[in-house]
mmCIF file of C-alpha atoms in Angstrom:
data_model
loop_
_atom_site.group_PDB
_atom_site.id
_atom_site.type_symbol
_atom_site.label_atom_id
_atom_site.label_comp_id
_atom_site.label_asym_id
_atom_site.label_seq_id
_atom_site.Cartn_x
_atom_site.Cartn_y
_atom_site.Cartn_z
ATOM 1 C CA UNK I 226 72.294 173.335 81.370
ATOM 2 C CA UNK I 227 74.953 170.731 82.334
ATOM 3 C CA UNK I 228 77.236 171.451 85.503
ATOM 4 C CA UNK I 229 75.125 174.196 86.958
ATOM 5 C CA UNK I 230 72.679 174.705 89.989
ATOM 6 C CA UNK I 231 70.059 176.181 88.087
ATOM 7 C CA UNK I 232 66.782 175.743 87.366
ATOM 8 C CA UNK I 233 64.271 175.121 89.989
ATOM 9 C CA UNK I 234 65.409 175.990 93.021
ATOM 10 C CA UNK I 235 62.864 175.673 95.490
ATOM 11 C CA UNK I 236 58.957 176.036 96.102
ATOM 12 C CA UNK I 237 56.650 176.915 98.753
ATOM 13 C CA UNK I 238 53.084 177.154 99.367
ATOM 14 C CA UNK I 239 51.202 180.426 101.167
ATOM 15 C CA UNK I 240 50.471 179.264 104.416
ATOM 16 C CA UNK I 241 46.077 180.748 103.313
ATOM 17 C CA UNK I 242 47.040 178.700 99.991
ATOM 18 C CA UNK I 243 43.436 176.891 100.119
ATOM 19 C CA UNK I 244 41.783 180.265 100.098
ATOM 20 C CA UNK I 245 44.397 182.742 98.352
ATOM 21 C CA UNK I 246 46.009 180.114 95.705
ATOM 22 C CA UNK I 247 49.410 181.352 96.359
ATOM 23 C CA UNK I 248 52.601 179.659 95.469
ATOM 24 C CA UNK I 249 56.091 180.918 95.156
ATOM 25 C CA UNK I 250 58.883 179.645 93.437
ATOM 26 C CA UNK I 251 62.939 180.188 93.534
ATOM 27 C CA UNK I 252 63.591 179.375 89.404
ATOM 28 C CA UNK I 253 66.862 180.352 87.805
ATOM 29 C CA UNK I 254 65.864 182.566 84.638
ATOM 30 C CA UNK I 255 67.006 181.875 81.340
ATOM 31 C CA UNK I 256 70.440 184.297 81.854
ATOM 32 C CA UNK I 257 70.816 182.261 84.483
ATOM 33 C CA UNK I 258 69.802 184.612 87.523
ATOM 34 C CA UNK I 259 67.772 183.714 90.515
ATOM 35 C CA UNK I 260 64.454 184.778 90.726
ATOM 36 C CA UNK I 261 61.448 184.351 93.145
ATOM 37 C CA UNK I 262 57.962 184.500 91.331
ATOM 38 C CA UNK I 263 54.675 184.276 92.539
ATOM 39 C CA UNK I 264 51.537 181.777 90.945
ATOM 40 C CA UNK I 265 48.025 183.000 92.268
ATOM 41 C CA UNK I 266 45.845 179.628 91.157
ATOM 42 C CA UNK I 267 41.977 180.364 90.249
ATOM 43 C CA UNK I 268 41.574 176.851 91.912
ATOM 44 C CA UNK I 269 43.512 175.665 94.597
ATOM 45 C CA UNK I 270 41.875 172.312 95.036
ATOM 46 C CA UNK I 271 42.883 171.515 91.651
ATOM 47 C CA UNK I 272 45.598 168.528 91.465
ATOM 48 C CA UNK I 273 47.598 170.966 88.545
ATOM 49 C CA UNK I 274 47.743 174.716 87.345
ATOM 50 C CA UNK I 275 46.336 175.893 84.425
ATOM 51 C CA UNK I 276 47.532 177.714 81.551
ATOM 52 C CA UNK I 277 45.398 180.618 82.825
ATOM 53 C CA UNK I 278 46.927 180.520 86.336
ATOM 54 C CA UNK I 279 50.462 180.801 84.774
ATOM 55 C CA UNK I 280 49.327 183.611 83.136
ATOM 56 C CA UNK I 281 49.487 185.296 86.955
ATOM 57 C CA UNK I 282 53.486 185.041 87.226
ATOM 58 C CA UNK I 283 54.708 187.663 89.188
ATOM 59 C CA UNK I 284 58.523 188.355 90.060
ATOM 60 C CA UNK I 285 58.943 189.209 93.541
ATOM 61 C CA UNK I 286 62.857 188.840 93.955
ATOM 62 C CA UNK I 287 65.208 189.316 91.126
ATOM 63 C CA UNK I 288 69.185 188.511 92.064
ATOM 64 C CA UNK I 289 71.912 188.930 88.971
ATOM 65 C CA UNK I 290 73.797 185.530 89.080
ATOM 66 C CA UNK I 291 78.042 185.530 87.567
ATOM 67 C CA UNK I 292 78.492 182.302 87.760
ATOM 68 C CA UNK I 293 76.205 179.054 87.467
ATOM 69 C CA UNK I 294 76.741 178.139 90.846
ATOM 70 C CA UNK I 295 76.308 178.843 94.876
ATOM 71 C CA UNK I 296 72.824 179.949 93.752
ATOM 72 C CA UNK I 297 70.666 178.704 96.911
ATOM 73 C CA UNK I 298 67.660 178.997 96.576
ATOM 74 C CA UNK I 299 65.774 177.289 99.264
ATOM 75 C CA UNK I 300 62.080 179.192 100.334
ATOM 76 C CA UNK I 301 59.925 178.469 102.952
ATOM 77 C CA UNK I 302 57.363 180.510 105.083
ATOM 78 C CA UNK I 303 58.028 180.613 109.090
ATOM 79 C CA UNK I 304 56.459 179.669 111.582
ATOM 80 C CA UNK I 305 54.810 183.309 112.005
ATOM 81 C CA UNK I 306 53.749 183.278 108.085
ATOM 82 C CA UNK I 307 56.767 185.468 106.911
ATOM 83 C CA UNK I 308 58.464 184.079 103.287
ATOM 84 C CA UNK I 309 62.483 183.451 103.931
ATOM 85 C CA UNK I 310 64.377 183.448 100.755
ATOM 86 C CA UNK I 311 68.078 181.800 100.520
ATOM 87 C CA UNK I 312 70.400 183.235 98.841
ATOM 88 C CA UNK I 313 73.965 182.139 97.462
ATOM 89 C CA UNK I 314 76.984 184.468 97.019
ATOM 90 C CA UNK I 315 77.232 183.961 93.199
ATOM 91 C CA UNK I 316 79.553 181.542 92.860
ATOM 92 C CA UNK I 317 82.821 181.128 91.205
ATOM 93 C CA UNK I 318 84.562 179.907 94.637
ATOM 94 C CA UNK I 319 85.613 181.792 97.543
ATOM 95 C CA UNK I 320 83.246 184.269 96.888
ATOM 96 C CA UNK I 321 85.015 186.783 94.599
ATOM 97 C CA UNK I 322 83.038 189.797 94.401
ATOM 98 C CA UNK I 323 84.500 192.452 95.444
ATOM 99 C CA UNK I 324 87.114 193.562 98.377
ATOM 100 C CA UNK I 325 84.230 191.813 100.873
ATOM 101 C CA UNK I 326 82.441 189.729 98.734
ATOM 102 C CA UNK I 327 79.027 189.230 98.063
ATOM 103 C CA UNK I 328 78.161 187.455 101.576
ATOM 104 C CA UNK I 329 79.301 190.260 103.362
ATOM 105 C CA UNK I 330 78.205 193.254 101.324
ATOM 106 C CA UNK I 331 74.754 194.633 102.513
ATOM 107 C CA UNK I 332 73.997 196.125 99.317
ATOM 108 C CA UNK I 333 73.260 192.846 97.458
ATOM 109 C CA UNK I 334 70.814 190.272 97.733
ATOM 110 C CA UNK I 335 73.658 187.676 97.318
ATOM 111 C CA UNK I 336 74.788 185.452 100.155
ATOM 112 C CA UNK I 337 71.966 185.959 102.154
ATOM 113 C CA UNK I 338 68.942 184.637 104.120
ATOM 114 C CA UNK I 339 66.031 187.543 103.499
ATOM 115 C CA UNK I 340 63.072 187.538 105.385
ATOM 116 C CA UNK I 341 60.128 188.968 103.816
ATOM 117 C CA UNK I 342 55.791 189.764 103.952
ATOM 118 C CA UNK I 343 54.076 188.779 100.400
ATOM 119 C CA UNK I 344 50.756 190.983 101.553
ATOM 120 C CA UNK I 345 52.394 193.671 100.703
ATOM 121 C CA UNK I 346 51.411 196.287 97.188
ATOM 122 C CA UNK I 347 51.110 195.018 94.255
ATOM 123 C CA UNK I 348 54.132 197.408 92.938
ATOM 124 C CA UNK I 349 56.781 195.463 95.142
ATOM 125 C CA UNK I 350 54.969 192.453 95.635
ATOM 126 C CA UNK I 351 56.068 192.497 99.554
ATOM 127 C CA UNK I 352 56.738 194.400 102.692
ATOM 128 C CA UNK I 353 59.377 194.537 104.971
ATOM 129 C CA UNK I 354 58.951 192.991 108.470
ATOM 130 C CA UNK I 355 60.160 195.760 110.831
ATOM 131 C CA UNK I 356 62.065 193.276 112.905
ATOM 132 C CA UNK I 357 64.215 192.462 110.157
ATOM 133 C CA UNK I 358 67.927 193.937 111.427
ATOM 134 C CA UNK I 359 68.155 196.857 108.597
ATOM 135 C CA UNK I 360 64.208 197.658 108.639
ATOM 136 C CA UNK I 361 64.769 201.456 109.557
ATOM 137 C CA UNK I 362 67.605 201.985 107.596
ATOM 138 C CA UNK I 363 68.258 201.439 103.701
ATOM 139 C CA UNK I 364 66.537 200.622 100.456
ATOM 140 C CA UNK I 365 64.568 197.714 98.783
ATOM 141 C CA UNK I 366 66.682 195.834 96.763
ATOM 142 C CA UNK I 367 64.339 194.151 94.451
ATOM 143 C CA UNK I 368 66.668 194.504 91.612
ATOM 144 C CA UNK I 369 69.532 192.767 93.375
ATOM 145 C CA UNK I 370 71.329 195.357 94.547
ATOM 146 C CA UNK I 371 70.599 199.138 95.772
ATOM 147 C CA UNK I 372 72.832 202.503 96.644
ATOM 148 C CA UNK I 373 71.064 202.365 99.593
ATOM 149 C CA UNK I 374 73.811 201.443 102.792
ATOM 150 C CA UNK I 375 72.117 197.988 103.488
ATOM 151 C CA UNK I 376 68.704 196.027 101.745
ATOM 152 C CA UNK I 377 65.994 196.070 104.535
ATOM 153 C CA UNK I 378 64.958 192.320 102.852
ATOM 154 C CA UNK I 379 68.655 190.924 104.528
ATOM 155 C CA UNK I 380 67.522 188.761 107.821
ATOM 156 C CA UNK I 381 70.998 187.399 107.995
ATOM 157 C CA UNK I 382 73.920 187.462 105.876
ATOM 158 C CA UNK I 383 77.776 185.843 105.408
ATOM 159 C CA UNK I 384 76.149 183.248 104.189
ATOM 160 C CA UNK I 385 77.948 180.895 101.338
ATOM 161 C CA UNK I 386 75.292 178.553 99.774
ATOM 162 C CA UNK I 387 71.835 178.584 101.453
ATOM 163 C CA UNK I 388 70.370 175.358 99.809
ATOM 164 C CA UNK I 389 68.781 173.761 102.206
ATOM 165 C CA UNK I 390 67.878 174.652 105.683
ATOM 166 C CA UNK I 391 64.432 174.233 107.889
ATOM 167 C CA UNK I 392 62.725 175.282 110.787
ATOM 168 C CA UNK I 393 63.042 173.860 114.033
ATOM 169 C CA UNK I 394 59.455 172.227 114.722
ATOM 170 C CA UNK I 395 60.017 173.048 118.467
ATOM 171 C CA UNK I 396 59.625 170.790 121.445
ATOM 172 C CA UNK I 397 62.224 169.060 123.680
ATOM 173 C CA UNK I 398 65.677 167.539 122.277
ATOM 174 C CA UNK I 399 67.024 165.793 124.974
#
């Protein structure tokens, strides 16, 4: 599509991805929401993936997109092997949604940096870290939003457009 920040969004490798085969993907969907799928390659020394390992896509994340833009996107494991998933707050400037907006609201994926474990069950895909702020309190909000007061995936929110962002490699910076 022309004028948007879809498509793929960002990609990271499982930090056991020579043994386990593991790679995840941000990927706008063909509506135009943001997802986060998992690959599980039969052969990780292969240079490519094969038809078969495409076969293994699983969605781990699922956030409903309004507009084409402020979609993030940016994934990367930590330095302690968790997956962090960036989030925009849907777009459409000065983030619209809703007396708080997206950013703000705890009840959406949207605007947010999650923080999440990909060992967990197959039916979710992942586990919540239970130092993640809202880790005794709320729901799972694999669908993008939840009743539940606040999503237990949220490591840090009011965030606008999380595109790009790393981790510091530690050390001195004088």
């Amino acid at each position: 599509t022309g004028g948007g920040e879809q498509g793929l969004l960002g990609l990271a490798f499982h930090p056991a991805f020579e043994t386990n085969g593991q790679v995840f993907v941000s990927i706008s969907d063909g509506r135009g929401d943001t997802m986060v799928v998992r690959f599980t390659m039969a052969n990780p020394a292969a240079d490519t993936m094969s038809a078969a390992d495409r076969q293994t896509c699983t969605v781990i994340l699922r956030a409903d997109q309004d507009f084409s833009n402020h979609n993030g996107g940016n994934i990367a494991f930590g330095p302690e092997g968790l997956l962090y998933v960036g989030f925009g707050d849907g777009g459409g400037g000065n983030d619209q949604h809703g007396p708080i907006g997206n950013s703000q609201n705890l009840q959406t994926l949207l605007g947010k940096m999650l923080r999440i474990d990909v060992g967990g069950p197959a039916t979710t895909g992942y586990t919540i870290p239970a130092t993640n702020p809202f880790a005794g309190t709320g729901g799972m909000c694999t669908s993008g939003s939840t009743t539940s007061p606040q999503c237990r995936e949220i490591y840090a929110y009011g965030l606008r457009n999380p595109w790009r962002w790393s981790f510091d490699r530690g050390g001195s910076h004088d």
